[in-house]
Amino acid sequence: MATQKLTISLKAQINAIIPRYVEPRSAVMPALHLIQDEFGYISREAMEEVATILGLTPVQVYEIASFYHQFHTKPIGCHHLQVCINVSCMLLGAENIVSQLEQSLNIESGQTTADGRFTLSAVQCLGSCDTAPVMQINNQAYCEHLTGQRVEEILQRLREAPMGHRPEAFAGAQKDQREFTVAK
Amino acid sequence: MFEQTLLKNINTENYHQLEVYRTGGGYAGLRKALNEYQPDQLIQLVKDSQLRGRGGAGFSTGVKWSFIPKDSVLPTYLCCNADESEPGTFKDRLLIEKDPHGLIEGIAISCYAIGAKIAYIYIRFEFIYGTRILQQAIDECYAQGLLGKNILGSGFDLEVIIHRGAGAYICGEETALLESLEGYRGQPRLKPPFPAISGLYASPTIINNVETLACIPHIVLRGAQWFSDIGSPKGPGPRLYCLSGMINKPGVYELPTGIPLRELVEEHGGGAPNGKKIKAVIPGGVSAPMFAEKDLDIAMDFDALAAAGSMFGSAGVIVMDEDSCIVKVTLSMLEFFHIESCGKCTPCREGLGWVLKLLRRIEAGAGKHGDAQELDRLGEAIFGNCFCALGDGAIMALRGALGNFRDEFDYHIAKGHCPFKTESIVLHRTRATG
Ligand SMILES: Cc1cc2nc3c(=O)[nH]c(=O)nc-3n(C[C@H](O)[C@H](O)[C@H](O)COP(=O)(O)O)c2cc1C
Ligand code: FES
């Protein structure tokens, strides 16, 4: 496991966030986001460094990292496939999508493939129920209107990417091309 | 004739850019507010408009603003609630991605009214794309003197700061949002004191939903009367309805408050796909108890929905058709509430786990005689005894299903399988943790 010594630049970025808030403690979430963006997860070592910067105890940082679903304190796969299984997606077949991914990746949801390429998670409503079923990969634009075929295409694309690279799941994942139905 | 307001320009190309927004008359509301109104007059204007919060609770926005103490030595803050995590809701995301300046303008006017010099936008982590768009829009505003010091030469200063969540439904609850923003676990606070008296950093704070704030520039430009003449007299205005589930035309629809739920799903939403019949509809996000098809003539109005035992909530409308299994839907909803329980109070943390255990076994065909009654009993024990509205919302959702579709629960228990085409499922799938 690579060490997570915060670089000077990362520390500077964290320090730059502090003045946005009345209390430095408020900068703990943005600091953890920066670290996770850099390393993919947040190690104990990194949390201790954040604590020092913000004048907190390590446990005050740890309790934040452990509370929120989106902070990872252990390494996860390069591509974190997060399939929504809430009501609207479920009604439109999210279960089949999860099953397909489980079979195709040969893991259960919540697990990571042996090569560290994929982690599969079933997640709650992503706020895109009109385009169900929906999946988010890492923190990229959503993959919408999922079908079995589209899931295969996405997996193919990600499998072909060099290890460590995180391409957008499929070309045309551009949100602003959506047209919205506006009722009269 | 109803006229689009919030979504009027939603399909205009590059409307998220300041230049395009201004060409369409953008920031005229802010200019008017700063030039023609004293803060108190703005609060009165919003009161007169009878705007009620679009985040869930439906509280009068003007009245909430008027709770800010006039003589406080502490700074006042505005927090924009962009956590949008109520299942079935996706309207704030649309506004943020397509019309970020409409939101920023609303925030700026609101801050001027309540005397805030700092506004935080608490946006859910998953809205990465929206966050980017919003930050660009904020940066443009700073560059053009629409945010920062001495806005439009008026002497009014305002900083707008985006704070990203990290995946927690509870942080949409206003006091949990404040805890999270202060750098603590997102667990709700005891009320009173209400945030307007003691909120962020123990200072007076107003928390408003994205859509609520987006209404403000229009009220300033067109007047309180114009707004209060739209839709329901006691909760007027345009409203963004989110249609999803088993419906032909899912999407966000801007329509007046007060329209019948049936018209919304059948005429605007085009009914259920493949000529199927609608069986049930959730009117305001999963916390709002579902209606059976026979009850769809109800008006989408705060008071009418509350009187019928449900709520307007976030206007997230989820449609189930004749093939949808209500037991499965209920299980899905309760999985959600259980996972998202913050753990602070026992009825919610432990009670929902218990409810879930029963639901899982009923859904899996292993329900025991008396399980439905046990669910009723657990509901009694949990409802009204939770620290915040999350646990109560879970029980309301459960009761809506049990009350309207008890026969489906009974069938699963008696026969040990589902009467619909769906095979048994494993919804309690997990996410990668730790
Ligand atoms: C569990 C829970 C989750 C909530 N989630 C949200 C949310 O995601 N967005 C929101 O605007 N309000 C949410 N609310 C409502 C807020 O507590 C608050 O009433 C609202 O943001 C106030 O703004 P408004 O008056 O403009 O509606 C939630 C409430 C509860 C109890
Ligand atoms: S239910 Fe899947 S995005 Fe809302």
PDB file of N, CA and C in Angstrom, chain A residues 94-174:
ATOM      1  N   ALA A  94     -33.252  -2.338 -12.073  1.00  0.00           N
ATOM      2  CA  ALA A  94     -31.906  -2.186 -11.511  1.00  0.00           C
ATOM      3  C   ALA A  94     -31.354  -3.502 -10.976  1.00  0.00           C
ATOM      4  N   GLU A  95     -32.248  -4.350 -10.488  1.00  0.00           N
ATOM      5  CA  GLU A  95     -31.805  -5.635  -9.947  1.00  0.00           C
ATOM      6  C   GLU A  95     -31.084  -6.466 -11.005  1.00  0.00           C
ATOM      7  N   ASN A  96     -31.633  -6.420 -12.206  1.00  0.00           N
ATOM      8  CA  ASN A  96     -30.996  -7.185 -13.285  1.00  0.00           C
ATOM      9  C   ASN A  96     -29.619  -6.623 -13.610  1.00  0.00           C
ATOM     10  N   ILE A  97     -29.515  -5.300 -13.524  1.00  0.00           N
ATOM     11  CA  ILE A  97     -28.222  -4.669 -13.809  1.00  0.00           C
ATOM     12  C   ILE A  97     -27.195  -5.115 -12.768  1.00  0.00           C
ATOM     13  N   VAL A  98     -27.603  -5.110 -11.509  1.00  0.00           N
ATOM     14  CA  VAL A  98     -26.680  -5.526 -10.450  1.00  0.00           C
ATOM     15  C   VAL A  98     -26.283  -6.989 -10.658  1.00  0.00           C
ATOM     16  N   SER A  99     -27.273  -7.831 -10.940  1.00  0.00           N
ATOM     17  CA  SER A  99     -26.971  -9.255 -11.139  1.00  0.00           C
ATOM     18  C   SER A  99     -26.017  -9.459 -12.309  1.00  0.00           C
ATOM     19  N   GLN A 100     -26.282  -8.747 -13.380  1.00  0.00           N
ATOM     20  CA  GLN A 100     -25.422  -8.857 -14.555  1.00  0.00           C
ATOM     21  C   GLN A 100     -23.981  -8.466 -14.217  1.00  0.00           C
ATOM     22  N   LEU A 101     -23.833  -7.374 -13.484  1.00  0.00           N
ATOM     23  CA  LEU A 101     -22.497  -6.922 -13.118  1.00  0.00           C
ATOM     24  C   LEU A 101     -21.829  -7.921 -12.177  1.00  0.00           C
ATOM     25  N   GLU A 102     -22.612  -8.459 -11.266  1.00  0.00           N
ATOM     26  CA  GLU A 102     -22.038  -9.433 -10.334  1.00  0.00           C
ATOM     27  C   GLU A 102     -21.509 -10.647 -11.088  1.00  0.00           C
ATOM     28  N   GLN A 103     -22.291 -11.090 -12.064  1.00  0.00           N
ATOM     29  CA  GLN A 103     -21.866 -12.259 -12.836  1.00  0.00           C
ATOM     30  C   GLN A 103     -20.678 -11.942 -13.713  1.00  0.00           C
ATOM     31  N   SER A 104     -20.781 -10.810 -14.362  1.00  0.00           N
ATOM     32  CA  SER A 104     -19.740 -10.449 -15.307  1.00  0.00           C
ATOM     33  C   SER A 104     -18.401 -10.202 -14.601  1.00  0.00           C
ATOM     34  N   LEU A 105     -18.452  -9.622 -13.421  1.00  0.00           N
ATOM     35  CA  LEU A 105     -17.220  -9.302 -12.694  1.00  0.00           C
ATOM     36  C   LEU A 105     -16.837 -10.413 -11.724  1.00  0.00           C
ATOM     37  N   ASN A 106     -17.771 -11.351 -11.551  1.00  0.00           N
ATOM     38  CA  ASN A 106     -17.546 -12.459 -10.642  1.00  0.00           C
ATOM     39  C   ASN A 106     -17.271 -11.994  -9.200  1.00  0.00           C
ATOM     40  N   ILE A 107     -18.008 -11.015  -8.789  1.00  0.00           N
ATOM     41  CA  ILE A 107     -17.954 -10.550  -7.390  1.00  0.00           C
ATOM     42  C   ILE A 107     -19.380 -10.272  -6.939  1.00  0.00           C
ATOM     43  N   GLU A 108     -19.539 -10.084  -5.653  1.00  0.00           N
ATOM     44  CA  GLU A 108     -20.835  -9.629  -5.152  1.00  0.00           C
ATOM     45  C   GLU A 108     -20.766  -8.129  -4.926  1.00  0.00           C
ATOM     46  N   SER A 109     -21.940  -7.503  -4.843  1.00  0.00           N
ATOM     47  CA  SER A 109     -21.869  -6.063  -4.609  1.00  0.00           C
ATOM     48  C   SER A 109     -21.281  -5.803  -3.234  1.00  0.00           C
ATOM     49  N   GLY A 110     -20.516  -4.725  -3.155  1.00  0.00           N
ATOM     50  CA  GLY A 110     -19.749  -4.429  -1.948  1.00  0.00           C
ATOM     51  C   GLY A 110     -18.318  -4.922  -2.054  1.00  0.00           C
ATOM     52  N   GLN A 111     -18.035  -5.724  -3.136  1.00  0.00           N
ATOM     53  CA  GLN A 111     -16.688  -6.298  -3.262  1.00  0.00           C
ATOM     54  C   GLN A 111     -15.893  -5.674  -4.412  1.00  0.00           C
ATOM     55  N   THR A 112     -14.593  -5.990  -4.389  1.00  0.00           N
ATOM     56  CA  THR A 112     -13.672  -5.498  -5.407  1.00  0.00           C
ATOM     57  C   THR A 112     -13.066  -6.691  -6.145  1.00  0.00           C
ATOM     58  N   THR A 113     -12.883  -6.569  -7.448  1.00  0.00           N
ATOM     59  CA  THR A 113     -12.283  -7.674  -8.209  1.00  0.00           C
ATOM     60  C   THR A 113     -10.833  -7.874  -7.759  1.00  0.00           C
ATOM     61  N   ALA A 114     -10.354  -9.103  -7.936  1.00  0.00           N
ATOM     62  CA  ALA A 114      -9.017  -9.453  -7.441  1.00  0.00           C
ATOM     63  C   ALA A 114      -7.933  -8.562  -8.044  1.00  0.00           C
ATOM     64  N   ASP A 115      -8.126  -8.148  -9.298  1.00  0.00           N
ATOM     65  CA  ASP A 115      -7.110  -7.297  -9.929  1.00  0.00           C
ATOM     66  C   ASP A 115      -7.231  -5.826  -9.509  1.00  0.00           C
ATOM     67  N   GLY A 116      -8.220  -5.527  -8.677  1.00  0.00           N
ATOM     68  CA  GLY A 116      -8.368  -4.152  -8.188  1.00  0.00           C
ATOM     69  C   GLY A 116      -8.955  -3.207  -9.220  1.00  0.00           C
ATOM     70  N   ARG A 117      -9.476  -3.748 -10.305  1.00  0.00           N
ATOM     71  CA  ARG A 117      -9.980  -2.861 -11.358  1.00  0.00           C
ATOM     72  C   ARG A 117     -11.380  -2.335 -11.042  1.00  0.00           C
ATOM     73  N   PHE A 118     -12.240  -3.213 -10.524  1.00  0.00           N
ATOM     74  CA  PHE A 118     -13.632  -2.801 -10.305  1.00  0.00           C
ATOM     75  C   PHE A 118     -14.075  -3.004  -8.857  1.00  0.00           C
ATOM     76  N   THR A 119     -14.846  -2.051  -8.356  1.00  0.00           N
ATOM     77  CA  THR A 119     -15.615  -2.263  -7.130  1.00  0.00           C
ATOM     78  C   THR A 119     -17.071  -2.067  -7.510  1.00  0.00           C
ATOM     79  N   LEU A 120     -17.941  -2.926  -6.991  1.00  0.00           N
ATOM     80  CA  LEU A 120     -19.365  -2.822  -7.305  1.00  0.00           C
ATOM     81  C   LEU A 120     -20.131  -2.455  -6.043  1.00  0.00           C
ATOM     82  N   SER A 121     -20.959  -1.432  -6.138  1.00  0.00           N
ATOM     83  CA  SER A 121     -21.795  -1.055  -5.008  1.00  0.00           C
ATOM     84  C   SER A 121     -23.231  -0.857  -5.459  1.00  0.00           C
ATOM     85  N   ALA A 122     -24.155  -1.259  -4.621  1.00  0.00           N
ATOM     86  CA  ALA A 122     -25.555  -0.900  -4.822  1.00  0.00           C
ATOM     87  C   ALA A 122     -25.774   0.350  -3.972  1.00  0.00           C
ATOM     88  N   VAL A 123     -26.273   1.405  -4.594  1.00  0.00           N
ATOM     89  CA  VAL A 123     -26.404   2.664  -3.862  1.00  0.00           C
ATOM     90  C   VAL A 123     -27.852   3.154  -3.897  1.00  0.00           C
ATOM     91  N   GLN A 124     -28.108   4.195  -3.146  1.00  0.00           N
ATOM     92  CA  GLN A 124     -29.464   4.746  -3.062  1.00  0.00           C
ATOM     93  C   GLN A 124     -29.655   5.854  -4.101  1.00  0.00           C
ATOM     94  N   CYS A 125     -30.869   6.353  -4.185  1.00  0.00           N
ATOM     95  CA  CYS A 125     -31.285   7.271  -5.258  1.00  0.00           C
ATOM     96  C   CYS A 125     -30.227   8.318  -5.598  1.00  0.00           C
ATOM     97  N   LEU A 126     -29.873   8.371  -6.880  1.00  0.00           N
ATOM     98  CA  LEU A 126     -28.852   9.305  -7.346  1.00  0.00           C
ATOM     99  C   LEU A 126     -29.458  10.627  -7.818  1.00  0.00           C
ATOM    100  N   GLY A 127     -30.765  10.743  -7.720  1.00  0.00           N
ATOM    101  CA  GLY A 127     -31.402  11.975  -8.170  1.00  0.00           C
ATOM    102  C   GLY A 127     -31.458  12.055  -9.685  1.00  0.00           C
ATOM    103  N   SER A 128     -31.721  10.933 -10.321  1.00  0.00           N
ATOM    104  CA  SER A 128     -31.847  10.911 -11.775  1.00  0.00           C
ATOM    105  C   SER A 128     -32.889   9.872 -12.158  1.00  0.00           C
ATOM    106  N   CYS A 129     -33.951   9.804 -11.371  1.00  0.00           N
ATOM    107  CA  CYS A 129     -34.929   8.720 -11.493  1.00  0.00           C
ATOM    108  C   CYS A 129     -35.642   8.726 -12.835  1.00  0.00           C
ATOM    109  N   ASP A 130     -35.683   9.885 -13.503  1.00  0.00           N
ATOM    110  CA  ASP A 130     -36.356   9.946 -14.803  1.00  0.00           C
ATOM    111  C   ASP A 130     -35.546   9.262 -15.882  1.00  0.00           C
ATOM    112  N   THR A 131     -34.289   8.941 -15.603  1.00  0.00           N
ATOM    113  CA  THR A 131     -33.469   8.247 -16.596  1.00  0.00           C
ATOM    114  C   THR A 131     -33.077   6.855 -16.090  1.00  0.00           C
ATOM    115  N   ALA A 132     -33.907   6.304 -15.212  1.00  0.00           N
ATOM    116  CA  ALA A 132     -33.639   4.992 -14.623  1.00  0.00           C
ATOM    117  C   ALA A 132     -33.594   3.902 -15.686  1.00  0.00           C
ATOM    118  N   PRO A 133     -32.840   2.827 -15.397  1.00  0.00           N
ATOM    119  CA  PRO A 133     -31.913   2.647 -14.278  1.00  0.00           C
ATOM    120  C   PRO A 133     -30.589   3.397 -14.499  1.00  0.00           C
ATOM    121  N   VAL A 134     -30.009   3.817 -13.388  1.00  0.00           N
ATOM    122  CA  VAL A 134     -28.866   4.721 -13.428  1.00  0.00           C
ATOM    123  C   VAL A 134     -27.683   4.142 -12.647  1.00  0.00           C
ATOM    124  N   MET A 135     -26.493   4.464 -13.127  1.00  0.00           N
ATOM    125  CA  MET A 135     -25.269   4.063 -12.423  1.00  0.00           C
ATOM    126  C   MET A 135     -24.294   5.238 -12.479  1.00  0.00           C
ATOM    127  N   GLN A 136     -23.543   5.403 -11.409  1.00  0.00           N
ATOM    128  CA  GLN A 136     -22.476   6.407 -11.420  1.00  0.00           C
ATOM    129  C   GLN A 136     -21.153   5.671 -11.260  1.00  0.00           C
ATOM    130  N   ILE A 137     -20.187   6.019 -12.086  1.00  0.00           N
ATOM    131  CA  ILE A 137     -18.866   5.400 -11.965  1.00  0.00           C
ATOM    132  C   ILE A 137     -17.910   6.437 -11.396  1.00  0.00           C
ATOM    133  N   ASN A 138     -17.279   6.094 -10.288  1.00  0.00           N
ATOM    134  CA  ASN A 138     -16.463   7.042  -9.524  1.00  0.00           C
ATOM    135  C   ASN A 138     -17.290   8.305  -9.316  1.00  0.00           C
ATOM    136  N   ASN A 139     -16.709   9.464  -9.635  1.00  0.00           N
ATOM    137  CA  ASN A 139     -17.538  10.654  -9.496  1.00  0.00           C
ATOM    138  C   ASN A 139     -17.743  11.330 -10.844  1.00  0.00           C
ATOM    139  N   GLN A 140     -18.045  10.499 -11.829  1.00  0.00           N
ATOM    140  CA  GLN A 140     -18.273  11.025 -13.172  1.00  0.00           C
ATOM    141  C   GLN A 140     -19.755  11.248 -13.433  1.00  0.00           C
ATOM    142  N   ALA A 141     -20.036  11.780 -14.627  1.00  0.00           N
ATOM    143  CA  ALA A 141     -21.425  11.955 -15.053  1.00  0.00           C
ATOM    144  C   ALA A 141     -22.143  10.610 -15.035  1.00  0.00           C
ATOM    145  N   TYR A 142     -23.433  10.630 -14.812  1.00  0.00           N
ATOM    146  CA  TYR A 142     -24.188   9.382 -14.675  1.00  0.00           C
ATOM    147  C   TYR A 142     -24.298   8.615 -15.994  1.00  0.00           C
ATOM    148  N   CYS A 143     -24.342   7.279 -15.880  1.00  0.00           N
ATOM    149  CA  CYS A 143     -24.704   6.425 -17.005  1.00  0.00           C
ATOM    150  C   CYS A 143     -26.191   6.146 -16.846  1.00  0.00           C
ATOM    151  N   GLU A 144     -26.969   6.574 -17.836  1.00  0.00           N
ATOM    152  CA  GLU A 144     -28.417   6.553 -17.686  1.00  0.00           C
ATOM    153  C   GLU A 144     -29.057   5.529 -18.616  1.00  0.00           C
ATOM    154  N   HIS A 145     -30.347   5.298 -18.393  1.00  0.00           N
ATOM    155  CA  HIS A 145     -31.117   4.376 -19.230  1.00  0.00           C
ATOM    156  C   HIS A 145     -30.341   3.083 -19.465  1.00  0.00           C
ATOM    157  N   LEU A 146     -29.828   2.495 -18.424  1.00  0.00           N
ATOM    158  CA  LEU A 146     -28.983   1.310 -18.576  1.00  0.00           C
ATOM    159  C   LEU A 146     -29.765   0.130 -19.141  1.00  0.00           C
ATOM    160  N   THR A 147     -29.099  -0.587 -20.037  1.00  0.00           N
ATOM    161  CA  THR A 147     -29.637  -1.851 -20.540  1.00  0.00           C
ATOM    162  C   THR A 147     -28.508  -2.863 -20.408  1.00  0.00           C
ATOM    163  N   GLY A 148     -28.849  -4.124 -20.580  1.00  0.00           N
ATOM    164  CA  GLY A 148     -27.819  -5.148 -20.514  1.00  0.00           C
ATOM    165  C   GLY A 148     -26.696  -4.877 -21.498  1.00  0.00           C
ATOM    166  N   GLN A 149     -27.091  -4.463 -22.689  1.00  0.00           N
ATOM    167  CA  GLN A 149     -26.084  -4.219 -23.724  1.00  0.00           C
ATOM    168  C   GLN A 149     -25.185  -3.035 -23.379  1.00  0.00           C
ATOM    169  N   ARG A 150     -25.806  -1.993 -22.865  1.00  0.00           N
ATOM    170  CA  ARG A 150     -25.024  -0.810 -22.515  1.00  0.00           C
ATOM    171  C   ARG A 150     -24.031  -1.130 -21.392  1.00  0.00           C
ATOM    172  N   VAL A 151     -24.477  -1.951 -20.442  1.00  0.00           N
ATOM    173  CA  VAL A 151     -23.592  -2.344 -19.344  1.00  0.00           C
ATOM    174  C   VAL A 151     -22.379  -3.088 -19.891  1.00  0.00           C
ATOM    175  N   GLU A 152     -22.617  -3.986 -20.853  1.00  0.00           N
ATOM    176  CA  GLU A 152     -21.492  -4.719 -21.452  1.00  0.00           C
ATOM    177  C   GLU A 152     -20.528  -3.774 -22.151  1.00  0.00           C
ATOM    178  N   GLU A 153     -21.092  -2.808 -22.886  1.00  0.00           N
ATOM    179  CA  GLU A 153     -20.238  -1.833 -23.588  1.00  0.00           C
ATOM    180  C   GLU A 153     -19.376  -1.050 -22.601  1.00  0.00           C
ATOM    181  N   ILE A 154     -19.996  -0.657 -21.516  1.00  0.00           N
ATOM    182  CA  ILE A 154     -19.270   0.126 -20.513  1.00  0.00           C
ATOM    183  C   ILE A 154     -18.139  -0.715 -19.924  1.00  0.00           C
ATOM    184  N   LEU A 155     -18.455  -1.949 -19.554  1.00  0.00           N
ATOM    185  CA  LEU A 155     -17.432  -2.817 -18.971  1.00  0.00           C
ATOM    186  C   LEU A 155     -16.280  -3.016 -19.946  1.00  0.00           C
ATOM    187  N   GLN A 156     -16.639  -3.231 -21.210  1.00  0.00           N
ATOM    188  CA  GLN A 156     -15.627  -3.443 -22.239  1.00  0.00           C
ATOM    189  C   GLN A 156     -14.667  -2.257 -22.294  1.00  0.00           C
ATOM    190  N   ARG A 157     -15.249  -1.080 -22.331  1.00  0.00           N
ATOM    191  CA  ARG A 157     -14.457   0.146 -22.424  1.00  0.00           C
ATOM    192  C   ARG A 157     -13.535   0.301 -21.219  1.00  0.00           C
ATOM    193  N   LEU A 158     -14.063   0.000 -20.066  1.00  0.00           N
ATOM    194  CA  LEU A 158     -13.260   0.173 -18.855  1.00  0.00           C
ATOM    195  C   LEU A 158     -12.194  -0.910 -18.743  1.00  0.00           C
ATOM    196  N   ARG A 159     -12.515  -2.117 -19.221  1.00  0.00           N
ATOM    197  CA  ARG A 159     -11.523  -3.202 -19.174  1.00  0.00           C
ATOM    198  C   ARG A 159     -10.343  -2.896 -20.084  1.00  0.00           C
ATOM    199  N   GLU A 160     -10.633  -2.195 -21.185  1.00  0.00           N
ATOM    200  CA  GLU A 160      -9.575  -1.890 -22.154  1.00  0.00           C
ATOM    201  C   GLU A 160      -8.699  -0.731 -21.714  1.00  0.00           C
ATOM    202  N   ALA A 161      -9.200   0.066 -20.786  1.00  0.00           N
ATOM    203  CA  ALA A 161      -8.422   1.232 -20.345  1.00  0.00           C
ATOM    204  C   ALA A 161      -7.189   0.754 -19.588  1.00  0.00           C
ATOM    205  N   PRO A 162      -6.054   1.459 -19.762  1.00  0.00           N
ATOM    206  CA  PRO A 162      -4.863   1.069 -19.003  1.00  0.00           C
ATOM    207  C   PRO A 162      -5.177   1.152 -17.504  1.00  0.00           C
ATOM    208  N   MET A 163      -4.589   0.265 -16.759  1.00  0.00           N
ATOM    209  CA  MET A 163      -4.841   0.216 -15.321  1.00  0.00           C
ATOM    210  C   MET A 163      -4.533   1.572 -14.690  1.00  0.00           C
ATOM    211  N   GLY A 164      -5.422   2.019 -13.869  1.00  0.00           N
ATOM    212  CA  GLY A 164      -5.191   3.299 -13.196  1.00  0.00           C
ATOM    213  C   GLY A 164      -5.852   4.458 -13.931  1.00  0.00           C
ATOM    214  N   HIS A 165      -6.216   4.254 -15.200  1.00  0.00           N
ATOM    215  CA  HIS A 165      -6.902   5.315 -15.936  1.00  0.00           C
ATOM    216  C   HIS A 165      -8.396   5.231 -15.727  1.00  0.00           C
ATOM    217  N   ARG A 166      -9.033   6.359 -15.687  1.00  0.00           N
ATOM    218  CA  ARG A 166     -10.473   6.361 -15.453  1.00  0.00           C
ATOM    219  C   ARG A 166     -11.192   7.153 -16.539  1.00  0.00           C
ATOM    220  N   PRO A 167     -11.360   6.529 -17.703  1.00  0.00           N
ATOM    221  CA  PRO A 167     -12.055   7.261 -18.770  1.00  0.00           C
ATOM    222  C   PRO A 167     -13.529   7.406 -18.433  1.00  0.00           C
ATOM    223  N   GLU A 168     -14.183   8.378 -19.031  1.00  0.00           N
ATOM    224  CA  GLU A 168     -15.640   8.451 -18.920  1.00  0.00           C
ATOM    225  C   GLU A 168     -16.172   7.120 -19.429  1.00  0.00           C
ATOM    226  N   ALA A 169     -17.254   6.658 -18.822  1.00  0.00           N
ATOM    227  CA  ALA A 169     -17.707   5.300 -19.085  1.00  0.00           C
ATOM    228  C   ALA A 169     -18.070   5.070 -20.549  1.00  0.00           C
ATOM    229  N   PHE A 170     -18.663   6.043 -21.163  1.00  0.00           N
ATOM    230  CA  PHE A 170     -18.918   5.901 -22.592  1.00  0.00           C
ATOM    231  C   PHE A 170     -18.986   7.289 -23.196  1.00  0.00           C
ATOM    232  N   ALA A 171     -18.585   7.341 -24.445  1.00  0.00           N
ATOM    233  CA  ALA A 171     -18.589   8.622 -25.128  1.00  0.00           C
ATOM    234  C   ALA A 171     -20.018   9.148 -25.160  1.00  0.00           C
ATOM    235  N   GLY A 172     -20.178  10.419 -25.079  1.00  0.00           N
ATOM    236  CA  GLY A 172     -21.521  10.984 -25.138  1.00  0.00           C
ATOM    237  C   GLY A 172     -22.198  11.006 -23.784  1.00  0.00           C
ATOM    238  N   ALA A 173     -21.424  10.870 -22.720  1.00  0.00           N
ATOM    239  CA  ALA A 173     -22.002  10.966 -21.381  1.00  0.00           C
ATOM    240  C   ALA A 173     -22.178  12.434 -21.019  1.00  0.00           C
ATOM    241  N   GLN A 174     -22.522  13.223 -21.984  1.00  0.00           N
ATOM    242  CA  GLN A 174     -22.623  14.671 -21.796  1.00  0.00           C
ATOM    243  C   GLN A 174     -24.001  15.042 -21.300  1.00  0.00           C
TER     244      GLN A 174
END
